[in-house]
PDB file of C-alpha atoms in Angstrom:
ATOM      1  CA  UNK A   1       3.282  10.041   7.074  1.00 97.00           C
ATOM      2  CA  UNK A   2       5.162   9.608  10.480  1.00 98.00           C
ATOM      3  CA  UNK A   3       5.121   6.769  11.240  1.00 98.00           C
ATOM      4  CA  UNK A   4       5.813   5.725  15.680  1.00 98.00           C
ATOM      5  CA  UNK A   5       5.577   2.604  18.071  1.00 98.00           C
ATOM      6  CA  UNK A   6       4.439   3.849  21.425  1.00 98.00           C
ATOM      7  CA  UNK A   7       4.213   2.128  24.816  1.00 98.00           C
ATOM      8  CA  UNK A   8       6.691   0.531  27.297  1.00 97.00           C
ATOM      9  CA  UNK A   9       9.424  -1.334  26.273  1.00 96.00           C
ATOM     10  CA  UNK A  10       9.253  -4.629  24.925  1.00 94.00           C
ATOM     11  CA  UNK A  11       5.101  -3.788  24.505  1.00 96.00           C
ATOM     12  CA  UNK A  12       5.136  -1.117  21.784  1.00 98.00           C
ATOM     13  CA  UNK A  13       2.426  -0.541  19.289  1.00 98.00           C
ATOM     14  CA  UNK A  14       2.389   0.900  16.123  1.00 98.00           C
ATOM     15  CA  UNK A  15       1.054   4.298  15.182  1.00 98.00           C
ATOM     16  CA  UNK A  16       0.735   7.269  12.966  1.00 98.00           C
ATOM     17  CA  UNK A  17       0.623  11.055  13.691  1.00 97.00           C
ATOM     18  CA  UNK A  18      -2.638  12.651  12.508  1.00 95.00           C
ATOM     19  CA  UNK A  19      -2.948  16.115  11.097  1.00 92.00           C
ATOM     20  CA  UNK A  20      -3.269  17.589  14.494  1.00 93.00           C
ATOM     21  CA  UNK A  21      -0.144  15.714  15.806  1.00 94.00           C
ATOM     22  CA  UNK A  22      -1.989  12.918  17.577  1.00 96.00           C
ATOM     23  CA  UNK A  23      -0.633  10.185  17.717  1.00 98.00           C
ATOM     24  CA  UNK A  24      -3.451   7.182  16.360  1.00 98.00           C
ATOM     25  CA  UNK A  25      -3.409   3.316  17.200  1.00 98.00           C
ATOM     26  CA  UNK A  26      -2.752   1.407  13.930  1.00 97.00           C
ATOM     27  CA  UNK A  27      -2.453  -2.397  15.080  1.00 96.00           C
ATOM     28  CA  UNK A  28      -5.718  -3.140  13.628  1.00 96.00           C
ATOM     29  CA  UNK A  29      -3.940  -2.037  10.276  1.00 96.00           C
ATOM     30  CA  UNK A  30      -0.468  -3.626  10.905  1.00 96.00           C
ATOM     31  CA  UNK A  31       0.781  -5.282  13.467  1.00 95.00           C
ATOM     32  CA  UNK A  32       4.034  -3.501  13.834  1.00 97.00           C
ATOM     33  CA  UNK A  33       6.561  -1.720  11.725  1.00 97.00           C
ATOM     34  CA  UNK A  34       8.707  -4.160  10.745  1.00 95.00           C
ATOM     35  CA  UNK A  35      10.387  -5.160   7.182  1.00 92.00           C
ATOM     36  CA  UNK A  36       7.053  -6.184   5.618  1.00 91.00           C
ATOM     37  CA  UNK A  37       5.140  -3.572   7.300  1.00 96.00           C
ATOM     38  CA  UNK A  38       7.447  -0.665   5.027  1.00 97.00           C
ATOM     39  CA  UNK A  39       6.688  -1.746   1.676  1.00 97.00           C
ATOM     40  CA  UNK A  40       4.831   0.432  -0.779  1.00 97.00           C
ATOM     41  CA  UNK A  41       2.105  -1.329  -0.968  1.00 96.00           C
ATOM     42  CA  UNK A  42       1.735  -1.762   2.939  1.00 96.00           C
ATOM     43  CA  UNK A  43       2.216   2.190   3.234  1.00 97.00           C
ATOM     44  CA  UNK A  44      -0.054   3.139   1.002  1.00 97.00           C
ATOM     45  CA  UNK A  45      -2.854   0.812   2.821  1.00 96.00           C
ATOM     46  CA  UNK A  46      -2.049   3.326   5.799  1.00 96.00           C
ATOM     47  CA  UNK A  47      -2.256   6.593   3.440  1.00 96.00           C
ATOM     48  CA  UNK A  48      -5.883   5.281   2.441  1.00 95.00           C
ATOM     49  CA  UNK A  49      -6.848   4.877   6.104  1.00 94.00           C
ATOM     50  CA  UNK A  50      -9.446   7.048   7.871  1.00 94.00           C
ATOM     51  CA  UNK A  51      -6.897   8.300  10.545  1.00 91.00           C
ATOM     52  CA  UNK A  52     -10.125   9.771  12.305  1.00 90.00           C
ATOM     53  CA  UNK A  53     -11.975   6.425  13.094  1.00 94.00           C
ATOM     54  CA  UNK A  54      -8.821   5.005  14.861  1.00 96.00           C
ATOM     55  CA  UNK A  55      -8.560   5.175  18.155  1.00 96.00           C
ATOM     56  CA  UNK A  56      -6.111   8.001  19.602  1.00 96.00           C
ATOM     57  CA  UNK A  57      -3.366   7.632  21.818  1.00 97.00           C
ATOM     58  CA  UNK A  58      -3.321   9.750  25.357  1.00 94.00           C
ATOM     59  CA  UNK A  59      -0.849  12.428  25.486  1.00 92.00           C
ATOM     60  CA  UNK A  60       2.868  11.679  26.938  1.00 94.00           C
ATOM     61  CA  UNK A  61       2.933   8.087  26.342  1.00 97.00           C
ATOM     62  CA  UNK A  62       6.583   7.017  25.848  1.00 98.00           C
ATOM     63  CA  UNK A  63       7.891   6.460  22.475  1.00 98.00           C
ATOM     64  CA  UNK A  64      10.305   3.581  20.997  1.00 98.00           C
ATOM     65  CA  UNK A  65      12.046   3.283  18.351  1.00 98.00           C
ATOM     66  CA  UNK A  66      10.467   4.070  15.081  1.00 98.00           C
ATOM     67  CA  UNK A  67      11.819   0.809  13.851  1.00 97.00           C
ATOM     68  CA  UNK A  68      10.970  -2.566  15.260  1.00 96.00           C
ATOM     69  CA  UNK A  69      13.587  -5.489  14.937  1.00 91.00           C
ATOM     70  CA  UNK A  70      15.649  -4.403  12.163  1.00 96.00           C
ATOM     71  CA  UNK A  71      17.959  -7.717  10.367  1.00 96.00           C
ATOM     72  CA  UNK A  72      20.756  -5.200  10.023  1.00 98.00           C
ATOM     73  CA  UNK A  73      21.864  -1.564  11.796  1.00 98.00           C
ATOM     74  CA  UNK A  74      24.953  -0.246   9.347  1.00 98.00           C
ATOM     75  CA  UNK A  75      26.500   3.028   9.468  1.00 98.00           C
ATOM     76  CA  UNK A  76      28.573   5.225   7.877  1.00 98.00           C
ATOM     77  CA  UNK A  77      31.268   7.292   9.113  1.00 94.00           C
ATOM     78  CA  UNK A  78      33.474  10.490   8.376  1.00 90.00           C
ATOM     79  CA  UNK A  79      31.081  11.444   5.784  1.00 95.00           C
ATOM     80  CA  UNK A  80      31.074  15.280   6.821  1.00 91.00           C
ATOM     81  CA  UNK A  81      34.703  17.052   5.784  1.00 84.00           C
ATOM     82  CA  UNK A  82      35.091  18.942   9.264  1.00 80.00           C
ATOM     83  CA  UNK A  83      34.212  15.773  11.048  1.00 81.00           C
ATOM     84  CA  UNK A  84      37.019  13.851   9.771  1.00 78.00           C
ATOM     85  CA  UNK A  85      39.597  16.633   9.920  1.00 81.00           C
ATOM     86  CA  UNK A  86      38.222  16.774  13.693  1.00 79.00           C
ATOM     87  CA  UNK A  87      38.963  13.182  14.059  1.00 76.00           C
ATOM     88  CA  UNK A  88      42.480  13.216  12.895  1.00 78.00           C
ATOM     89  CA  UNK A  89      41.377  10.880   9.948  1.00 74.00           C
ATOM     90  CA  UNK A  90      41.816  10.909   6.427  1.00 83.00           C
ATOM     91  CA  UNK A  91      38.721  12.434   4.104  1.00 86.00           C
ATOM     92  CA  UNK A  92      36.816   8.700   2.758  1.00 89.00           C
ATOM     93  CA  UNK A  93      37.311   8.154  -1.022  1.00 94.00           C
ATOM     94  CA  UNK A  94      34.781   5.503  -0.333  1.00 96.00           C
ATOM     95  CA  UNK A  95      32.410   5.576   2.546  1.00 97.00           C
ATOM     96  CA  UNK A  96      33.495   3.618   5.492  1.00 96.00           C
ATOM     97  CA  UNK A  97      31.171   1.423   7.308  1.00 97.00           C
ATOM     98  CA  UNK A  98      31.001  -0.333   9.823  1.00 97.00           C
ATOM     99  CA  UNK A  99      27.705  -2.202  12.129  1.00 97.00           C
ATOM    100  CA  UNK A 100      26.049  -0.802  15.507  1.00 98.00           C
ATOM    101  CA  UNK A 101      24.381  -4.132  17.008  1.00 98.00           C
ATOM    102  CA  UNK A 102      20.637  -3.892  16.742  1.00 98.00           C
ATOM    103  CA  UNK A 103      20.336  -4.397  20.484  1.00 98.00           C
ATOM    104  CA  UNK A 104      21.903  -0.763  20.952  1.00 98.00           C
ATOM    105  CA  UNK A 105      18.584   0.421  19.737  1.00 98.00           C
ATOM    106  CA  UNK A 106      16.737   2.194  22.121  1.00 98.00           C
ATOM    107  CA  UNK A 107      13.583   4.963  21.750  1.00 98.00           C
ATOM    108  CA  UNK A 108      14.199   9.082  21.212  1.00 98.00           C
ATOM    109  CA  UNK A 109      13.920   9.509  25.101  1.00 98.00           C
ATOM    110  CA  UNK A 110      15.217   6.746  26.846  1.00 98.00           C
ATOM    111  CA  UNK A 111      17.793   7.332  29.112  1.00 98.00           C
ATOM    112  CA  UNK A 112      21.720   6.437  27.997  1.00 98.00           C
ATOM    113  CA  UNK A 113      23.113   3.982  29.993  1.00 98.00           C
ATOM    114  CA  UNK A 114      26.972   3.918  30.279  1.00 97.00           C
ATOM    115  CA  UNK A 115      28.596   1.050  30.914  1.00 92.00           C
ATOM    116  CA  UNK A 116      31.094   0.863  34.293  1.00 90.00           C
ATOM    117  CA  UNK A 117      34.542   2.239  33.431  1.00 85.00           C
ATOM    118  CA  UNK A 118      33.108   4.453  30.529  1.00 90.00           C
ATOM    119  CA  UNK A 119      35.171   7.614  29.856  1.00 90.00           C
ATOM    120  CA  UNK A 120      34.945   8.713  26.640  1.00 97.00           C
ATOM    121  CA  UNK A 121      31.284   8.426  25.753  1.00 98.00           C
ATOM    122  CA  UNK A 122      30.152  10.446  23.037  1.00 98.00           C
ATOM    123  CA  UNK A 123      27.445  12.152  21.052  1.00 98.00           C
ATOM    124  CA  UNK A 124      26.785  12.038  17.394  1.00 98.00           C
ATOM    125  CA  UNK A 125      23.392  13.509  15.692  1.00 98.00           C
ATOM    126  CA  UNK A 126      22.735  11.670  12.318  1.00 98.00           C
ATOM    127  CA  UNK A 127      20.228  11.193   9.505  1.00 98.00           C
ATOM    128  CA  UNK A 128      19.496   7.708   9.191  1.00 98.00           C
ATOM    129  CA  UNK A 129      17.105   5.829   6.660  1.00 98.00           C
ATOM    130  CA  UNK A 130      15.187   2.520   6.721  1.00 98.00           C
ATOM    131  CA  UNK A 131      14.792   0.543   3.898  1.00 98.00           C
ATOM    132  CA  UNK A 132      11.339  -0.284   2.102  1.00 98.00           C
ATOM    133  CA  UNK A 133      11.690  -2.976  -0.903  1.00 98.00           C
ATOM    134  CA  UNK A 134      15.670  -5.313  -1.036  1.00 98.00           C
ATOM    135  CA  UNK A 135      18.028  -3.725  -2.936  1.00 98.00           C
ATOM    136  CA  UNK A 136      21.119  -5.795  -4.415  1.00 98.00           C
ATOM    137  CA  UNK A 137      23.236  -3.964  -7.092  1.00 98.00           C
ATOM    138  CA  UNK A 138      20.856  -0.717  -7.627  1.00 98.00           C
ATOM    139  CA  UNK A 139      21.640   2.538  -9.521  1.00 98.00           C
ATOM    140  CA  UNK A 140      22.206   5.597  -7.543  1.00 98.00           C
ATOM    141  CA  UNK A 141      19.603   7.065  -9.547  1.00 98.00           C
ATOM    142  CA  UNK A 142      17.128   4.036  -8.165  1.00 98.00           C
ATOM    143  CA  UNK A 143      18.720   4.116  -4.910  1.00 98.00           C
ATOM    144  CA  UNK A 144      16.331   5.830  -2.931  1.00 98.00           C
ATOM    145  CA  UNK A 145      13.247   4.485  -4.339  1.00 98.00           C
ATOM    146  CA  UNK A 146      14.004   1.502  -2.124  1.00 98.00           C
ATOM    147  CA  UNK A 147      13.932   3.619   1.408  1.00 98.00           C
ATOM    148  CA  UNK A 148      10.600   4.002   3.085  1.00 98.00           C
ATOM    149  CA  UNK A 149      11.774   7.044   5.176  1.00 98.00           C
ATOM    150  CA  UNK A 150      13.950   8.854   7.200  1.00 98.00           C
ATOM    151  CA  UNK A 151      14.572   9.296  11.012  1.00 98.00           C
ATOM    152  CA  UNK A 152      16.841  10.722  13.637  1.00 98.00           C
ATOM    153  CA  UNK A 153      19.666   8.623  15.296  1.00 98.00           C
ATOM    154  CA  UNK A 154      22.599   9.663  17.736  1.00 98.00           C
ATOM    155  CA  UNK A 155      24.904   6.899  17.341  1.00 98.00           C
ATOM    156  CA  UNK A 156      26.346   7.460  20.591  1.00 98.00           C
ATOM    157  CA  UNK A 157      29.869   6.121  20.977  1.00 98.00           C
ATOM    158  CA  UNK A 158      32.592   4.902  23.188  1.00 97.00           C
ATOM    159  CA  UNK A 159      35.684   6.250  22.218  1.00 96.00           C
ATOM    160  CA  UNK A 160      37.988   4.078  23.909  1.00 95.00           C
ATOM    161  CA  UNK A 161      35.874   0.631  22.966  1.00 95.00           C
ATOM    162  CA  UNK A 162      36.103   2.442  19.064  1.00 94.00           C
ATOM    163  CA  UNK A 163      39.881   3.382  18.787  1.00 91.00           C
ATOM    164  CA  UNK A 164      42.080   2.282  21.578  1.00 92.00           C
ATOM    165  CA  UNK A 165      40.918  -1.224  22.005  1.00 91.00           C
ATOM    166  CA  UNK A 166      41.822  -2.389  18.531  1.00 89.00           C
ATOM    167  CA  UNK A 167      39.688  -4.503  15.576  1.00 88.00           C
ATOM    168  CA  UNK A 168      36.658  -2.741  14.441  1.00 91.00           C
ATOM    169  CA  UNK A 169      34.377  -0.015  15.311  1.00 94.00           C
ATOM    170  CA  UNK A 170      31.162  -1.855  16.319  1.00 96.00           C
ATOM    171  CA  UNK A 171      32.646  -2.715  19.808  1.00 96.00           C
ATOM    172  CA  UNK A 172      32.610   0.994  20.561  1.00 96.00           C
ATOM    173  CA  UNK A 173      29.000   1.943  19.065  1.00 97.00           C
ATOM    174  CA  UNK A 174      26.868  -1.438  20.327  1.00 97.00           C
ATOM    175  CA  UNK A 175      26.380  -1.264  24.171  1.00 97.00           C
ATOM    176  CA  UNK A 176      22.815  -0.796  24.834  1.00 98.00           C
ATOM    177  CA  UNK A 177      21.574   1.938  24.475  1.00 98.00           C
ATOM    178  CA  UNK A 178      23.971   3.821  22.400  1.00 98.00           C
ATOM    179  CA  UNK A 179      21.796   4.005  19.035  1.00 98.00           C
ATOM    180  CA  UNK A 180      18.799   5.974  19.967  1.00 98.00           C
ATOM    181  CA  UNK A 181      16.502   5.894  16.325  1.00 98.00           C
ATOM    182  CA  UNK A 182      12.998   8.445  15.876  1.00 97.00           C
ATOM    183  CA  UNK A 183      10.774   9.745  16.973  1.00 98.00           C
ATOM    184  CA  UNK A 184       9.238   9.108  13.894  1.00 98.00           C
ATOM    185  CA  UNK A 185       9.918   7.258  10.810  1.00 98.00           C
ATOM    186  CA  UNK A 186       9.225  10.177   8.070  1.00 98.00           C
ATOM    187  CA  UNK A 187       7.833   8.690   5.034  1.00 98.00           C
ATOM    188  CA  UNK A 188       9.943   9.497   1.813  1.00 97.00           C
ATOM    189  CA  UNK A 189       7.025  11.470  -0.206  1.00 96.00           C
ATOM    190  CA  UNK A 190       7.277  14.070   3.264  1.00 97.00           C
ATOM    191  CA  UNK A 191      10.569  15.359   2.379  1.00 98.00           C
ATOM    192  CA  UNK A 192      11.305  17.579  -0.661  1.00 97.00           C
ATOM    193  CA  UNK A 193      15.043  17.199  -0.532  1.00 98.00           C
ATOM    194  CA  UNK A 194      16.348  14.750   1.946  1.00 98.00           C
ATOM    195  CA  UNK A 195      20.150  16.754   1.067  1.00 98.00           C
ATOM    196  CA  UNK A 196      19.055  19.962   2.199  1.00 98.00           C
ATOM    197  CA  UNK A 197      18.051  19.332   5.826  1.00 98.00           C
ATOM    198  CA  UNK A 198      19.527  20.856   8.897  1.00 98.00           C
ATOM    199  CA  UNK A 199      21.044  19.378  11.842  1.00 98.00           C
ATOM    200  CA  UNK A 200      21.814  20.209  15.720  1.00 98.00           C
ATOM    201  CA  UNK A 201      22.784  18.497  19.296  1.00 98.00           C
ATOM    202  CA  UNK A 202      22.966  20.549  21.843  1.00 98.00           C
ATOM    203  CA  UNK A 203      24.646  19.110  25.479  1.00 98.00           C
ATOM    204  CA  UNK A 204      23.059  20.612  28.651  1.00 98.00           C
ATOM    205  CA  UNK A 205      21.637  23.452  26.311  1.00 98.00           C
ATOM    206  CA  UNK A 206      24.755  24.363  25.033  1.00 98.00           C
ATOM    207  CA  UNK A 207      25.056  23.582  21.027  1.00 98.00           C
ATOM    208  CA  UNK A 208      27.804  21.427  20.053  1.00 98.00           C
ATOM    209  CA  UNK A 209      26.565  20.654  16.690  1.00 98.00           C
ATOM    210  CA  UNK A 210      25.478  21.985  13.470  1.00 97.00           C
ATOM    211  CA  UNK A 211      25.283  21.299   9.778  1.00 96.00           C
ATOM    212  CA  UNK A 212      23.651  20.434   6.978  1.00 96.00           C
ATOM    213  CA  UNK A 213      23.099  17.042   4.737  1.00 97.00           C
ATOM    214  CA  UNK A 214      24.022  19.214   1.794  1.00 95.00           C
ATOM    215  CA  UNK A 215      27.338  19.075   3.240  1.00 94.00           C
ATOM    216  CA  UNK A 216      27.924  15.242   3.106  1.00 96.00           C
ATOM    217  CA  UNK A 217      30.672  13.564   0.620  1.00 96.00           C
ATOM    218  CA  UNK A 218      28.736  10.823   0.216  1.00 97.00           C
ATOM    219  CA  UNK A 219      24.788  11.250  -0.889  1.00 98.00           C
ATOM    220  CA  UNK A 220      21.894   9.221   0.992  1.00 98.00           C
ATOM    221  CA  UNK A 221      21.542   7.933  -2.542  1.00 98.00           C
ATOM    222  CA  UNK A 222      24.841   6.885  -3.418  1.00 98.00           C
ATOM    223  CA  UNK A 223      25.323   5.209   0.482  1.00 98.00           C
ATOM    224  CA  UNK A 224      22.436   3.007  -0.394  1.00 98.00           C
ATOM    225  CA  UNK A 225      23.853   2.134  -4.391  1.00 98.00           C
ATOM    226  CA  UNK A 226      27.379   1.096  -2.829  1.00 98.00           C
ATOM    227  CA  UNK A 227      25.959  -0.566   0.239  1.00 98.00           C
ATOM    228  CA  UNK A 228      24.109  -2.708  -2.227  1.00 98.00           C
ATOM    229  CA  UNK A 229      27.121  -4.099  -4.645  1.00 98.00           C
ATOM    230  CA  UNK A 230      28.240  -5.576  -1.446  1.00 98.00           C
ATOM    231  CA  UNK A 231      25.207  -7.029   0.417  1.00 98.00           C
ATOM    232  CA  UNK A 232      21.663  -7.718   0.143  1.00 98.00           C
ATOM    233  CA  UNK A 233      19.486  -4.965   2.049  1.00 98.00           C
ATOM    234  CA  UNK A 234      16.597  -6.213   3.396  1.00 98.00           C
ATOM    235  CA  UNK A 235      13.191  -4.341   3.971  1.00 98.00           C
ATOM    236  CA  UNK A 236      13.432  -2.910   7.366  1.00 98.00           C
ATOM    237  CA  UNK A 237      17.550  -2.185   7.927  1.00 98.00           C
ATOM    238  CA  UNK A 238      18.718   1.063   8.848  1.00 98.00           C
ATOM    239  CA  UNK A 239      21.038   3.160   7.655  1.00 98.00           C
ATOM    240  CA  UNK A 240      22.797   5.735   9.583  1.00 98.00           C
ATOM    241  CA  UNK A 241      24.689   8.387   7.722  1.00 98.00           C
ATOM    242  CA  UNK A 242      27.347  10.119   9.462  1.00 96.00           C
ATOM    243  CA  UNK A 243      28.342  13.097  11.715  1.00 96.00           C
ATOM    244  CA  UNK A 244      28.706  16.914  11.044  1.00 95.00           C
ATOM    245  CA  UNK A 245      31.131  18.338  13.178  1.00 94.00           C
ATOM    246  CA  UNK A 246      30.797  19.430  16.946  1.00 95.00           C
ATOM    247  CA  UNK A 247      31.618  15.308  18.403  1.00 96.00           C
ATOM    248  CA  UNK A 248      33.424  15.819  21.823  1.00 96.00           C
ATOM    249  CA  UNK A 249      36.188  13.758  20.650  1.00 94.00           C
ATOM    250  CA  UNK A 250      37.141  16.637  18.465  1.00 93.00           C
ATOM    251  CA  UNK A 251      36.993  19.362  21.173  1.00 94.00           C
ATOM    252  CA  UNK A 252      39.858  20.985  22.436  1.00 93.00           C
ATOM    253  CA  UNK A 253      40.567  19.920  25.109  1.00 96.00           C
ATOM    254  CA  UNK A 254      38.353  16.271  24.641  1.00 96.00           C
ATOM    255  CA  UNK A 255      35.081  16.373  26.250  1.00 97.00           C
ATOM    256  CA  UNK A 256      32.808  13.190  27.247  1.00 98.00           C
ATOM    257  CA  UNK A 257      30.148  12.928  28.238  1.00 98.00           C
ATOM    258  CA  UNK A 258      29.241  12.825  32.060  1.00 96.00           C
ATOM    259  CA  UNK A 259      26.372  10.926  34.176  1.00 96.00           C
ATOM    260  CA  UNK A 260      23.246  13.190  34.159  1.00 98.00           C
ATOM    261  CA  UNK A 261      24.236  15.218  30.985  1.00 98.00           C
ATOM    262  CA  UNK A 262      21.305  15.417  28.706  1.00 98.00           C
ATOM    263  CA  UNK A 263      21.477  15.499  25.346  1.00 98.00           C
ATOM    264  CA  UNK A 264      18.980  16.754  22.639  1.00 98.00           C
ATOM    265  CA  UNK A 265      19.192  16.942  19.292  1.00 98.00           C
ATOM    266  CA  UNK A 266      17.153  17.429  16.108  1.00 98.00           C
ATOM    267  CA  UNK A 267      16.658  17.355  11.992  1.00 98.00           C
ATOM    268  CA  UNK A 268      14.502  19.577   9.994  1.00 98.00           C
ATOM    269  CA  UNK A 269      11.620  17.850   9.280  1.00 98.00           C
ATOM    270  CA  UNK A 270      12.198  14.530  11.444  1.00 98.00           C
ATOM    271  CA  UNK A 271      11.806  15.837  14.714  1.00 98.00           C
ATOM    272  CA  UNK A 272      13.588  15.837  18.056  1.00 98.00           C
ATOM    273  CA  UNK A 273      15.141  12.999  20.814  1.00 98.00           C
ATOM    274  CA  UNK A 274      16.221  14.045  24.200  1.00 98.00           C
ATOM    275  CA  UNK A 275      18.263  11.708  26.234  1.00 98.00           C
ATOM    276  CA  UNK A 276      19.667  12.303  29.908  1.00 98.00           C
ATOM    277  CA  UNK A 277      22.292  10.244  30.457  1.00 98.00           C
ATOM    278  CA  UNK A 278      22.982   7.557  33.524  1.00 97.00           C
TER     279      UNK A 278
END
């Protein structure tokens, strides 16, 4: 299934794509996708649904996240080789992680606001996953029967806020905004290998990245074993993966990103965001 909330901001309902790639109301099912709303048993209520007797959605209606209220937005970083040789940074023996704040989610289109005094703003197409049933000290061979599905995020960053103004990553990677998450939340059962799906961002039509998940150090399923020896994850947190190469902080010269670039970007099988930026 893919799984959407549609509508304005602050006002969005759940729904589901049907088999023509309508987009049908599902509030009479569940009020929202939220923690509880990704369990098993809650998504295979919605598999046994007549899709056809619900009511559809009109074409062009804005899209929000795929995700409502998550309790925690981690991510992952260097976990592509070239994008950690671009970066000047050791390769991980362990993945490093770090938080985006929750309130830097924003839906596939919305625009990206920088902040005043923003230089070094920055793009980043990723593979992130949402988590269906808690997980505390699973097996990487378990791991992944505890995410509900998969999505596209750009963890759009600020440089400057992430490496010149000392402590931790999250100050660069939390304005609002800067974690655009969907369009759709792609159920698990959808995809036949979740490490064998293609990436690409592209930056006023020109493509700045490309890769593959087959080419991350660190699995989906081992991310979500380690994450889980250290903390609890809760039905409904998100888990972005990591970069392949192509980030402007790794061209040559550096190149940021400017009011009214646009940005789109794309994974096999989880669709496509496009965000102009402000």
């Amino acid at each position: 299934m893919k799984l959407v909330r549609y509508g304005e901001p602050g006002a969005e309902r759940p729904g589901i794509l049907d088999d023509e790639g309508r987009i049908r109301d599902v509030s009479s099912l569940v009020a929202n996708f939220t923690g509880d709303a990704l369990s098993p048993a809650s998504l295979q209520r919605l598999r046994n649904s007549d899709l056809g007797a619900l009511p559809a959605v009109e074409d062009g209606v804005r899209l929000g996240s795929c995700v409502a209220k998550p309790g925690h937005f981690i991510a992952i970083g260097l976990n592509y080789v070239d994008h950690a040789h671009e970066s000047n940074m050791p390769i991980p023996s362990e993945p490093v992680v770090f938080s985006k704040a929750p309130s830097s989610i924003s839906g596939p289109t919305d625009d990206v606001v920088m902040p005043e005094g923003s230089e070094k703003s920055d793009w980043e197409v990723e593979i992130a996953m949402v988590i269906g049933t808690a997980a505390f000290n699973v097996s990487e061979a378990q791991a992944l029967d505890h995410v509900a599905g998969f999505c596209v995020c750009n963890d759009v960053s600020e440089r400057s806020y992430q490496i010149e103004r000392g402590g931790q990553w999250i100050k660069g990677k939390s304005l609002p905004t800067y974690g655009p998450i969907g369009p759709w939340l792609v159920t698990r059962d959808e995809i036949a290998d979740v490490q064998d799906l293609g990436l690409w961002l592209d930056v006023n039509g020109e493509r700045r990245q490309t890769g593959s998940t087959s080419s991350m150090i660190f699995s989906l399923a081992h991310i979500v074993s380690y994450l889980s020896r250290f903390m609890r994850l809760e039905p409904g947190d998100i888990i972005t993966t990591g970069t392949p190469p192509g980030v402007g902080m790794g061209m040559k010269p550096p190149t940021y990103l400017k009011r009214g670039d646009v940005m789109t970007l794309g994974i096999d099988g989880l669709g496509e965001q496009r965000q102009t930026v402000r």
